[in-house]
PDB file of C-alpha atoms in Angstrom:
ATOM      1  CA  MET I   6     -40.210 -30.266 124.922  1.00  0.00           C
ATOM      2  CA  SER I   7     -41.683 -26.802 124.454  1.00  0.00           C
ATOM      3  CA  GLU I   8     -43.179 -24.494 127.071  1.00  0.00           C
ATOM      4  CA  PRO I   9     -46.881 -24.000 127.148  1.00  0.00           C
ATOM      5  CA  GLU I  10     -48.749 -21.228 125.350  1.00  0.00           C
ATOM      6  CA  ASN I  11     -49.387 -18.258 127.348  1.00  0.00           C
ATOM      7  CA  HIS I  12     -53.104 -18.833 127.266  1.00  0.00           C
ATOM      8  CA  PRO I  13     -55.457 -18.325 130.191  1.00  0.00           C
ATOM      9  CA  GLY I  14     -55.541 -21.171 132.857  1.00  0.00           C
ATOM     10  CA  ALA I  15     -52.375 -23.064 131.341  1.00  0.00           C
ATOM     11  CA  GLY I  16     -49.706 -21.114 133.897  1.00  0.00           C
ATOM     12  CA  ARG I  17     -49.144 -22.110 137.208  1.00  0.00           C
ATOM     13  CA  ARG I  18     -50.993 -20.457 140.238  1.00  0.00           C
ATOM     14  CA  PRO I  19     -49.359 -18.392 142.806  1.00  0.00           C
ATOM     15  CA  LEU I  20     -48.294 -20.756 145.551  1.00  0.00           C
ATOM     16  CA  TRP I  21     -50.622 -18.977 148.336  1.00  0.00           C
ATOM     17  CA  GLN I  22     -53.530 -20.052 145.951  1.00  0.00           C
ATOM     18  CA  ALA I  23     -52.737 -23.813 146.037  1.00  0.00           C
ATOM     19  CA  PRO I  24     -55.346 -25.503 148.156  1.00  0.00           C
ATOM     20  CA  ALA I  25     -53.014 -27.251 150.267  1.00  0.00           C
ATOM     21  CA  ILE I  26     -51.827 -23.948 151.485  1.00  0.00           C
ATOM     22  CA  GLN I  27     -55.250 -22.531 151.754  1.00  0.00           C
ATOM     23  CA  ALA I  28     -56.084 -25.613 153.913  1.00  0.00           C
ATOM     24  CA  LEU I  29     -52.980 -25.062 156.237  1.00  0.00           C
ATOM     25  CA  LEU I  30     -54.364 -21.729 156.710  1.00  0.00           C
ATOM     26  CA  LEU I  31     -57.587 -22.838 157.562  1.00  0.00           C
ATOM     27  CA  PHE I  32     -56.262 -25.471 160.080  1.00  0.00           C
ATOM     28  CA  VAL I  33     -54.533 -22.887 161.890  1.00  0.00           C
ATOM     29  CA  LEU I  34     -57.733 -20.407 161.894  1.00  0.00           C
ATOM     30  CA  GLY I  35     -59.461 -23.885 163.231  1.00  0.00           C
ATOM     31  CA  LEU I  36     -56.973 -24.400 165.913  1.00  0.00           C
ATOM     32  CA  VAL I  37     -57.022 -20.786 167.231  1.00  0.00           C
ATOM     33  CA  GLY I  38     -60.936 -20.789 167.331  1.00  0.00           C
ATOM     34  CA  ALA I  39     -60.998 -24.011 169.248  1.00  0.00           C
ATOM     35  CA  ASN I  40     -58.728 -22.270 171.834  1.00  0.00           C
ATOM     36  CA  VAL I  41     -60.397 -19.178 171.879  1.00  0.00           C
ATOM     37  CA  ALA I  42     -63.770 -21.196 172.532  1.00  0.00           C
ATOM     38  CA  ASP I  43     -61.793 -23.056 175.331  1.00  0.00           C
ATOM     39  CA  VAL I  44     -60.956 -19.625 176.945  1.00  0.00           C
ATOM     40  CA  LEU I  45     -64.284 -18.173 176.896  1.00  0.00           C
ATOM     41  CA  LEU I  46     -65.966 -21.215 178.462  1.00  0.00           C
ATOM     42  CA  GLN I  47     -63.598 -21.041 181.171  1.00  0.00           C
ATOM     43  CA  ARG I  48     -64.211 -17.260 181.733  1.00  0.00           C
ATOM     44  CA  ALA I  49     -67.914 -18.458 182.111  1.00  0.00           C
ATOM     45  CA  GLY I  50     -67.132 -20.763 184.841  1.00  0.00           C
ATOM     46  CA  LEU I  51     -67.239 -23.833 182.809  1.00  0.00           C
ATOM     47  CA  ALA I  52     -64.934 -26.712 182.732  1.00  0.00           C
ATOM     48  CA  PRO I  53     -61.972 -26.414 180.388  1.00  0.00           C
ATOM     49  CA  LEU I  54     -62.204 -28.572 177.141  1.00  0.00           C
ATOM     50  CA  SER I  55     -60.279 -31.909 177.143  1.00  0.00           C
ATOM     51  CA  PRO I  56     -57.785 -32.525 174.723  1.00  0.00           C
ATOM     52  CA  LEU I  57     -60.324 -34.695 172.599  1.00  0.00           C
ATOM     53  CA  GLN I  58     -62.846 -32.152 172.751  1.00  0.00           C
ATOM     54  CA  THR I  59     -60.444 -29.389 171.630  1.00  0.00           C
ATOM     55  CA  SER I  60     -59.361 -31.667 168.842  1.00  0.00           C
ATOM     56  CA  LEU I  61     -63.036 -32.593 167.762  1.00  0.00           C
ATOM     57  CA  LEU I  62     -63.782 -28.673 167.790  1.00  0.00           C
ATOM     58  CA  HIS I  63     -60.442 -27.772 166.053  1.00  0.00           C
ATOM     59  CA  GLY I  64     -61.636 -30.163 163.021  1.00  0.00           C
ATOM     60  CA  VAL I  65     -65.284 -29.116 162.965  1.00  0.00           C
ATOM     61  CA  LEU I  66     -64.099 -25.571 162.686  1.00  0.00           C
ATOM     62  CA  ALA I  67     -61.639 -26.124 160.109  1.00  0.00           C
ATOM     63  CA  ALA I  68     -64.018 -28.216 158.026  1.00  0.00           C
ATOM     64  CA  LEU I  69     -66.644 -25.448 158.198  1.00  0.00           C
ATOM     65  CA  LEU I  70     -64.171 -22.706 157.010  1.00  0.00           C
ATOM     66  CA  ALA I  71     -63.285 -24.876 154.235  1.00  0.00           C
ATOM     67  CA  ARG I  72     -66.757 -25.345 153.244  1.00  0.00           C
ATOM     68  CA  LEU I  73     -67.549 -21.812 153.286  1.00  0.00           C
ATOM     69  CA  ARG I  74     -64.280 -21.390 151.083  1.00  0.00           C
ATOM     70  CA  ARG I  75     -66.071 -23.915 148.559  1.00  0.00           C
ATOM     71  CA  MET I  76     -62.794 -26.074 148.671  1.00  0.00           C
ATOM     72  CA  ALA I  77     -63.182 -29.852 147.276  1.00  0.00           C
ATOM     73  CA  ALA I  78     -65.116 -32.347 149.686  1.00  0.00           C
ATOM     74  CA  TRP I  79     -62.114 -34.148 150.411  1.00  0.00           C
ATOM     75  CA  TRP I  80     -60.380 -31.258 152.288  1.00  0.00           C
ATOM     76  CA  TRP I  81     -63.288 -30.992 154.509  1.00  0.00           C
ATOM     77  CA  LEU I  82     -62.682 -34.539 155.479  1.00  0.00           C
ATOM     78  CA  ILE I  83     -59.071 -34.000 155.775  1.00  0.00           C
ATOM     79  CA  LEU I  84     -59.447 -31.072 158.040  1.00  0.00           C
ATOM     80  CA  LEU I  85     -62.329 -32.670 160.084  1.00  0.00           C
ATOM     81  CA  VAL I  86     -60.533 -35.794 160.887  1.00  0.00           C
ATOM     82  CA  PHE I  87     -56.630 -34.792 161.144  1.00  0.00           C
ATOM     83  CA  PRO I  88     -56.640 -32.871 164.559  1.00  0.00           C
ATOM     84  CA  VAL I  89     -58.131 -36.190 166.073  1.00  0.00           C
ATOM     85  CA  ALA I  90     -55.816 -38.377 164.177  1.00  0.00           C
ATOM     86  CA  ALA I  91     -52.902 -36.322 165.404  1.00  0.00           C
ATOM     87  CA  LEU I  92     -53.939 -36.409 168.856  1.00  0.00           C
ATOM     88  CA  GLY I  93     -54.291 -40.244 168.411  1.00  0.00           C
ATOM     89  CA  ALA I  94     -50.879 -40.567 167.129  1.00  0.00           C
ATOM     90  CA  GLY I  95     -49.396 -38.439 169.760  1.00  0.00           C
ATOM     91  CA  GLN I  96     -50.912 -40.611 172.629  1.00  0.00           C
ATOM     92  CA  LEU I  97     -49.284 -43.670 170.901  1.00  0.00           C
ATOM     93  CA  HIS I  98     -45.516 -42.148 171.697  1.00  0.00           C
ATOM     94  CA  LEU I  99     -44.402 -43.575 168.346  1.00  0.00           C
ATOM     95  CA  PRO I 100     -40.575 -42.969 167.572  1.00  0.00           C
ATOM     96  CA  SER I 101     -39.912 -39.886 165.610  1.00  0.00           C
ATOM     97  CA  TRP I 102     -38.225 -41.745 162.513  1.00  0.00           C
ATOM     98  CA  VAL I 103     -41.862 -43.219 161.987  1.00  0.00           C
ATOM     99  CA  PHE I 104     -43.233 -39.807 161.140  1.00  0.00           C
ATOM    100  CA  LEU I 105     -40.358 -39.002 158.995  1.00  0.00           C
ATOM    101  CA  ALA I 106     -40.719 -42.156 157.140  1.00  0.00           C
ATOM    102  CA  VAL I 107     -44.463 -41.799 156.263  1.00  0.00           C
ATOM    103  CA  PHE I 108     -43.847 -38.088 155.317  1.00  0.00           C
ATOM    104  CA  LEU I 109     -41.022 -39.015 153.107  1.00  0.00           C
ATOM    105  CA  PHE I 110     -43.264 -42.000 151.274  1.00  0.00           C
ATOM    106  CA  MET I 111     -46.041 -39.699 150.874  1.00  0.00           C
ATOM    107  CA  LEU I 112     -43.618 -36.717 149.625  1.00  0.00           C
ATOM    108  CA  VAL I 113     -42.402 -39.382 146.915  1.00  0.00           C
ATOM    109  CA  LEU I 114     -45.930 -40.566 146.196  1.00  0.00           C
ATOM    110  CA  PHE I 115     -47.559 -37.343 145.703  1.00  0.00           C
ATOM    111  CA  TRP I 116     -44.802 -35.069 144.907  1.00  0.00           C
ATOM    112  CA  SER I 117     -46.403 -31.544 143.670  1.00  0.00           C
ATOM    113  CA  THR I 118     -50.002 -32.505 144.527  1.00  0.00           C
ATOM    114  CA  PHE I 119     -50.198 -29.294 146.825  1.00  0.00           C
ATOM    115  CA  ARG I 120     -49.557 -27.392 143.659  1.00  0.00           C
ATOM    116  CA  SER I 121     -50.892 -29.058 140.745  1.00  0.00           C
ATOM    117  CA  GLN I 122     -54.188 -30.047 142.721  1.00  0.00           C
ATOM    118  CA  VAL I 123     -54.037 -33.670 140.683  1.00  0.00           C
ATOM    119  CA  PRO I 124     -53.961 -36.472 143.512  1.00  0.00           C
ATOM    120  CA  PHE I 125     -52.951 -40.174 142.906  1.00  0.00           C
ATOM    121  CA  TYR I 126     -55.818 -41.551 141.072  1.00  0.00           C
ATOM    122  CA  PRO I 127     -54.968 -45.074 139.696  1.00  0.00           C
ATOM    123  CA  SER I 128     -57.420 -45.975 136.863  1.00  0.00           C
ATOM    124  CA  GLY I 129     -57.871 -49.780 136.286  1.00  0.00           C
ATOM    125  CA  GLN I 130     -58.764 -52.248 133.452  1.00  0.00           C
ATOM    126  CA  THR I 131     -62.200 -50.925 132.616  1.00  0.00           C
ATOM    127  CA  ALA I 132     -60.523 -47.543 131.625  1.00  0.00           C
ATOM    128  CA  TRP I 133     -57.886 -49.221 129.879  1.00  0.00           C
ATOM    129  CA  ASP I 134     -60.448 -51.232 127.709  1.00  0.00           C
ATOM    130  CA  ALA I 135     -62.608 -48.022 126.823  1.00  0.00           C
ATOM    131  CA  VAL I 136     -59.551 -46.166 125.869  1.00  0.00           C
ATOM    132  CA  ALA I 137     -58.334 -49.111 124.043  1.00  0.00           C
ATOM    133  CA  GLY I 138     -61.696 -49.048 121.803  1.00  0.00           C
ATOM    134  CA  LEU I 139     -61.117 -45.590 121.153  1.00  0.00           C
ATOM    135  CA  LEU I 140     -57.624 -45.973 119.717  1.00  0.00           C
ATOM    136  CA  PRO I 141     -57.133 -44.930 115.640  1.00  0.00           C
ATOM    137  CA  GLU I 142     -57.132 -48.273 113.589  1.00  0.00           C
ATOM    138  CA  GLY I 143     -54.763 -48.908 110.533  1.00  0.00           C
ATOM    139  CA  ARG I 144     -51.653 -46.856 111.427  1.00  0.00           C
ATOM    140  CA  PRO I 145     -49.244 -46.593 114.086  1.00  0.00           C
ATOM    141  CA  ILE I 146     -50.215 -43.730 116.454  1.00  0.00           C
ATOM    142  CA  ARG I 147     -48.348 -41.605 119.246  1.00  0.00           C
ATOM    143  CA  PHE I 148     -50.191 -41.914 122.594  1.00  0.00           C
ATOM    144  CA  MET I 149     -49.191 -39.815 125.637  1.00  0.00           C
ATOM    145  CA  ASP I 150     -50.662 -40.524 129.283  1.00  0.00           C
ATOM    146  CA  ILE I 151     -50.111 -37.370 131.314  1.00  0.00           C
ATOM    147  CA  GLY I 152     -50.073 -38.333 134.967  1.00  0.00           C
ATOM    148  CA  SER I 153     -49.353 -41.952 134.283  1.00  0.00           C
ATOM    149  CA  GLY I 154     -48.729 -43.013 137.933  1.00  0.00           C
ATOM    150  CA  LEU I 155     -47.806 -46.596 137.962  1.00  0.00           C
ATOM    151  CA  GLY I 156     -47.774 -46.979 134.518  1.00  0.00           C
ATOM    152  CA  GLY I 157     -50.712 -49.515 134.176  1.00  0.00           C
ATOM    153  CA  ALA I 158     -52.668 -47.886 131.206  1.00  0.00           C
ATOM    154  CA  VAL I 159     -49.554 -47.488 129.237  1.00  0.00           C
ATOM    155  CA  LEU I 160     -48.363 -50.879 129.707  1.00  0.00           C
ATOM    156  CA  ASP I 161     -51.668 -52.393 128.913  1.00  0.00           C
ATOM    157  CA  LEU I 162     -52.342 -50.343 125.604  1.00  0.00           C
ATOM    158  CA  SER I 163     -48.883 -50.689 124.451  1.00  0.00           C
ATOM    159  CA  ARG I 164     -49.000 -54.581 124.595  1.00  0.00           C
ATOM    160  CA  ARG I 165     -52.386 -54.440 122.538  1.00  0.00           C
ATOM    161  CA  ARG I 166     -50.670 -52.086 119.970  1.00  0.00           C
ATOM    162  CA  PRO I 167     -47.293 -53.017 119.451  1.00  0.00           C
ATOM    163  CA  ASP I 168     -47.035 -50.969 116.156  1.00  0.00           C
ATOM    164  CA  SER I 169     -47.514 -47.674 117.886  1.00  0.00           C
ATOM    165  CA  GLU I 170     -45.658 -45.436 120.518  1.00  0.00           C
ATOM    166  CA  PHE I 171     -46.826 -45.146 123.865  1.00  0.00           C
ATOM    167  CA  THR I 172     -45.470 -42.783 126.500  1.00  0.00           C
ATOM    168  CA  GLY I 173     -46.356 -41.834 129.966  1.00  0.00           C
ATOM    169  CA  ILE I 174     -45.277 -38.758 131.998  1.00  0.00           C
ATOM    170  CA  GLU I 175     -45.212 -38.460 135.876  1.00  0.00           C
ATOM    171  CA  ILE I 176     -44.025 -35.964 138.083  1.00  0.00           C
ATOM    172  CA  ALA I 177     -44.100 -37.955 141.255  1.00  0.00           C
ATOM    173  CA  PRO I 178     -40.743 -39.854 141.577  1.00  0.00           C
ATOM    174  CA  LEU I 179     -41.989 -42.927 143.095  1.00  0.00           C
ATOM    175  CA  PRO I 180     -44.821 -43.737 140.720  1.00  0.00           C
ATOM    176  CA  TRP I 181     -42.609 -43.157 137.930  1.00  0.00           C
ATOM    177  CA  LEU I 182     -39.889 -45.267 139.286  1.00  0.00           C
ATOM    178  CA  VAL I 183     -42.390 -48.236 139.761  1.00  0.00           C
ATOM    179  CA  SER I 184     -43.629 -47.582 136.091  1.00  0.00           C
ATOM    180  CA  ARG I 185     -40.087 -47.800 134.743  1.00  0.00           C
ATOM    181  CA  VAL I 186     -39.185 -50.908 136.568  1.00  0.00           C
ATOM    182  CA  ARG I 187     -42.541 -52.633 135.493  1.00  0.00           C
ATOM    183  CA  ALA I 188     -41.563 -51.778 131.957  1.00  0.00           C
ATOM    184  CA  ALA I 189     -38.181 -53.098 131.982  1.00  0.00           C
ATOM    185  CA  LEU I 190     -39.386 -56.264 133.840  1.00  0.00           C
ATOM    186  CA  ALA I 191     -41.851 -56.760 131.095  1.00  0.00           C
ATOM    187  CA  GLY I 192     -39.835 -56.042 128.469  1.00  0.00           C
ATOM    188  CA  ASN I 193     -42.331 -53.591 127.170  1.00  0.00           C
ATOM    189  CA  ARG I 194     -40.790 -50.965 124.433  1.00  0.00           C
ATOM    190  CA  CYS I 195     -43.121 -48.366 126.118  1.00  0.00           C
ATOM    191  CA  ARG I 196     -41.560 -45.119 127.380  1.00  0.00           C
ATOM    192  CA  PHE I 197     -41.884 -43.427 130.794  1.00  0.00           C
ATOM    193  CA  VAL I 198     -40.758 -40.060 131.522  1.00  0.00           C
ATOM    194  CA  ARG I 199     -40.531 -37.915 134.620  1.00  0.00           C
ATOM    195  CA  GLY I 200     -41.749 -34.386 134.310  1.00  0.00           C
ATOM    196  CA  ASP I 201     -44.537 -31.981 134.172  1.00  0.00           C
ATOM    197  CA  TYR I 202     -47.068 -32.502 131.297  1.00  0.00           C
ATOM    198  CA  LEU I 203     -47.660 -28.739 131.205  1.00  0.00           C
ATOM    199  CA  LEU I 204     -44.394 -28.642 129.544  1.00  0.00           C
ATOM    200  CA  LEU I 205     -45.137 -31.259 127.062  1.00  0.00           C
ATOM    201  CA  ASP I 206     -45.946 -30.003 123.405  1.00  0.00           C
ATOM    202  CA  PHE I 207     -49.353 -31.803 122.865  1.00  0.00           C
ATOM    203  CA  GLY I 208     -48.846 -31.421 119.066  1.00  0.00           C
ATOM    204  CA  ASN I 209     -46.374 -34.307 119.146  1.00  0.00           C
ATOM    205  CA  TYR I 210     -49.257 -36.872 119.836  1.00  0.00           C
ATOM    206  CA  ASP I 211     -52.301 -38.324 117.902  1.00  0.00           C
ATOM    207  CA  VAL I 212     -54.161 -39.156 121.496  1.00  0.00           C
ATOM    208  CA  VAL I 213     -53.520 -37.627 124.746  1.00  0.00           C
ATOM    209  CA  PHE I 214     -55.313 -39.356 127.729  1.00  0.00           C
ATOM    210  CA  ALA I 215     -55.734 -37.699 131.228  1.00  0.00           C
ATOM    211  CA  TYR I 216     -56.995 -38.868 134.606  1.00  0.00           C
ATOM    212  CA  LEU I 217     -56.354 -35.826 136.462  1.00  0.00           C
ATOM    213  CA  SER I 218     -58.787 -33.930 138.626  1.00  0.00           C
ATOM    214  CA  PRO I 219     -61.743 -31.380 138.160  1.00  0.00           C
ATOM    215  CA  ALA I 220     -59.282 -28.492 139.262  1.00  0.00           C
ATOM    216  CA  ALA I 221     -56.757 -29.380 136.258  1.00  0.00           C
ATOM    217  CA  MET I 222     -59.604 -29.622 133.394  1.00  0.00           C
ATOM    218  CA  GLU I 223     -59.885 -25.988 132.295  1.00  0.00           C
ATOM    219  CA  ALA I 224     -56.192 -25.589 131.689  1.00  0.00           C
ATOM    220  CA  LEU I 225     -56.079 -29.003 130.202  1.00  0.00           C
ATOM    221  CA  TRP I 226     -58.702 -27.947 127.757  1.00  0.00           C
ATOM    222  CA  HIS I 227     -56.883 -24.448 126.966  1.00  0.00           C
ATOM    223  CA  LYS I 228     -53.400 -26.503 126.336  1.00  0.00           C
ATOM    224  CA  ALA I 229     -55.122 -29.303 124.179  1.00  0.00           C
ATOM    225  CA  ARG I 230     -56.917 -26.618 122.055  1.00  0.00           C
ATOM    226  CA  ALA I 231     -53.878 -24.463 121.566  1.00  0.00           C
ATOM    227  CA  GLU I 232     -51.427 -27.390 120.604  1.00  0.00           C
ATOM    228  CA  MET I 233     -53.278 -30.280 119.403  1.00  0.00           C
ATOM    229  CA  LYS I 234     -53.379 -30.899 115.734  1.00  0.00           C
ATOM    230  CA  PRO I 235     -56.680 -31.414 113.878  1.00  0.00           C
ATOM    231  CA  GLY I 236     -57.934 -34.913 113.748  1.00  0.00           C
ATOM    232  CA  THR I 237     -56.057 -35.878 117.062  1.00  0.00           C
ATOM    233  CA  LEU I 238     -58.056 -37.093 120.170  1.00  0.00           C
ATOM    234  CA  LEU I 239     -58.041 -35.911 123.925  1.00  0.00           C
ATOM    235  CA  LEU I 240     -59.469 -38.244 126.230  1.00  0.00           C
ATOM    236  CA  SER I 241     -60.406 -37.784 129.976  1.00  0.00           C
ATOM    237  CA  TYR I 242     -61.280 -40.448 132.272  1.00  0.00           C
ATOM    238  CA  GLU I 243     -64.074 -39.638 134.890  1.00  0.00           C
ATOM    239  CA  PHE I 244     -63.753 -35.902 134.813  1.00  0.00           C
ATOM    240  CA  HIS I 245     -65.643 -33.677 132.232  1.00  0.00           C
ATOM    241  CA  ILE I 246     -64.156 -30.439 130.915  1.00  0.00           C
ATOM    242  CA  PRO I 247     -66.812 -27.742 132.292  1.00  0.00           C
ATOM    243  CA  GLY I 248     -68.401 -25.769 129.216  1.00  0.00           C
ATOM    244  CA  THR I 249     -67.597 -28.226 126.490  1.00  0.00           C
ATOM    245  CA  THR I 250     -69.544 -31.199 124.801  1.00  0.00           C
ATOM    246  CA  PRO I 251     -67.612 -34.281 124.405  1.00  0.00           C
ATOM    247  CA  ASP I 252     -67.632 -35.946 120.862  1.00  0.00           C
ATOM    248  CA  VAL I 253     -67.866 -39.418 122.471  1.00  0.00           C
ATOM    249  CA  VAL I 254     -68.542 -40.746 125.879  1.00  0.00           C
ATOM    250  CA  VAL I 255     -68.044 -44.152 126.991  1.00  0.00           C
ATOM    251  CA  GLU I 256     -70.252 -45.228 129.916  1.00  0.00           C
ATOM    252  CA  PRO I 257     -69.507 -48.655 131.528  1.00  0.00           C
ATOM    253  CA  GLU I 258     -72.463 -51.326 131.960  1.00  0.00           C
ATOM    254  CA  ASP I 259     -71.775 -51.319 135.441  1.00  0.00           C
ATOM    255  CA  GLY I 260     -72.353 -47.390 135.877  1.00  0.00           C
ATOM    256  CA  GLY I 261     -69.029 -46.572 137.036  1.00  0.00           C
ATOM    257  CA  ARG I 262     -66.770 -43.668 135.730  1.00  0.00           C
ATOM    258  CA  VAL I 263     -67.211 -42.162 132.224  1.00  0.00           C
ATOM    259  CA  LEU I 264     -64.401 -41.798 129.490  1.00  0.00           C
ATOM    260  CA  HIS I 265     -64.989 -38.596 127.685  1.00  0.00           C
ATOM    261  CA  GLY I 266     -63.458 -37.754 124.305  1.00  0.00           C
ATOM    262  CA  TRP I 267     -62.944 -34.651 122.338  1.00  0.00           C
ATOM    263  CA  ARG I 268     -61.683 -34.651 118.739  1.00  0.00           C
ATOM    264  CA  MET I 269     -59.462 -31.716 117.926  1.00  0.00           C
TER     265      MET I 269
END
């Protein structure tokens, strides 16, 4: 695998710019703000805030800060709900190993989401059918699913096109392992590799399929433009690349998510 080109947007952001790190800082600021408000209320002769009131205020302040910071909407929700959820979990007096188990499960499921800004987005049969309809006919192709998750798309498409080479790349250990096991149990010839798609050479593939996140689309576009060969196809499920016009758009009849395609 070759290193990606040094074009804008393709490199990794500094750690402090990762949304998860920014959310953590806003979480701390919200906690400080809630406690300062509690102190000011007591100095004014009012009753102190209860733990529940403090947690609610903490969440509201953190969510407002995320809104002002123009973070993605899911961060507002996480910051709003987490303080109350943490308070509730603490009152249940759960054993410490439960928290460790949940943390480890989330770690192997999402892995470097805090850096890549690509959460776990499973696609589905509608997406696979749309992709299958756009695959070049009459010749074997090389297909890459970047961020292949549990491997559903690669497994489905490889069954339809046994003449072609289908590969998925996934950085999170648990989805990658599940996809490998699924392929082995099905006797499917498709491949699943564990790694960072930014280190792939897109020039080795006829079709590159992505179901990433809005935050990753600009870097994906720069990489595809720099590496993919003429006549190849870049597909993105749900997420459009800002400032571009897709060559093909597949809209499902039920009005669900759209498949976008760009011919290089």
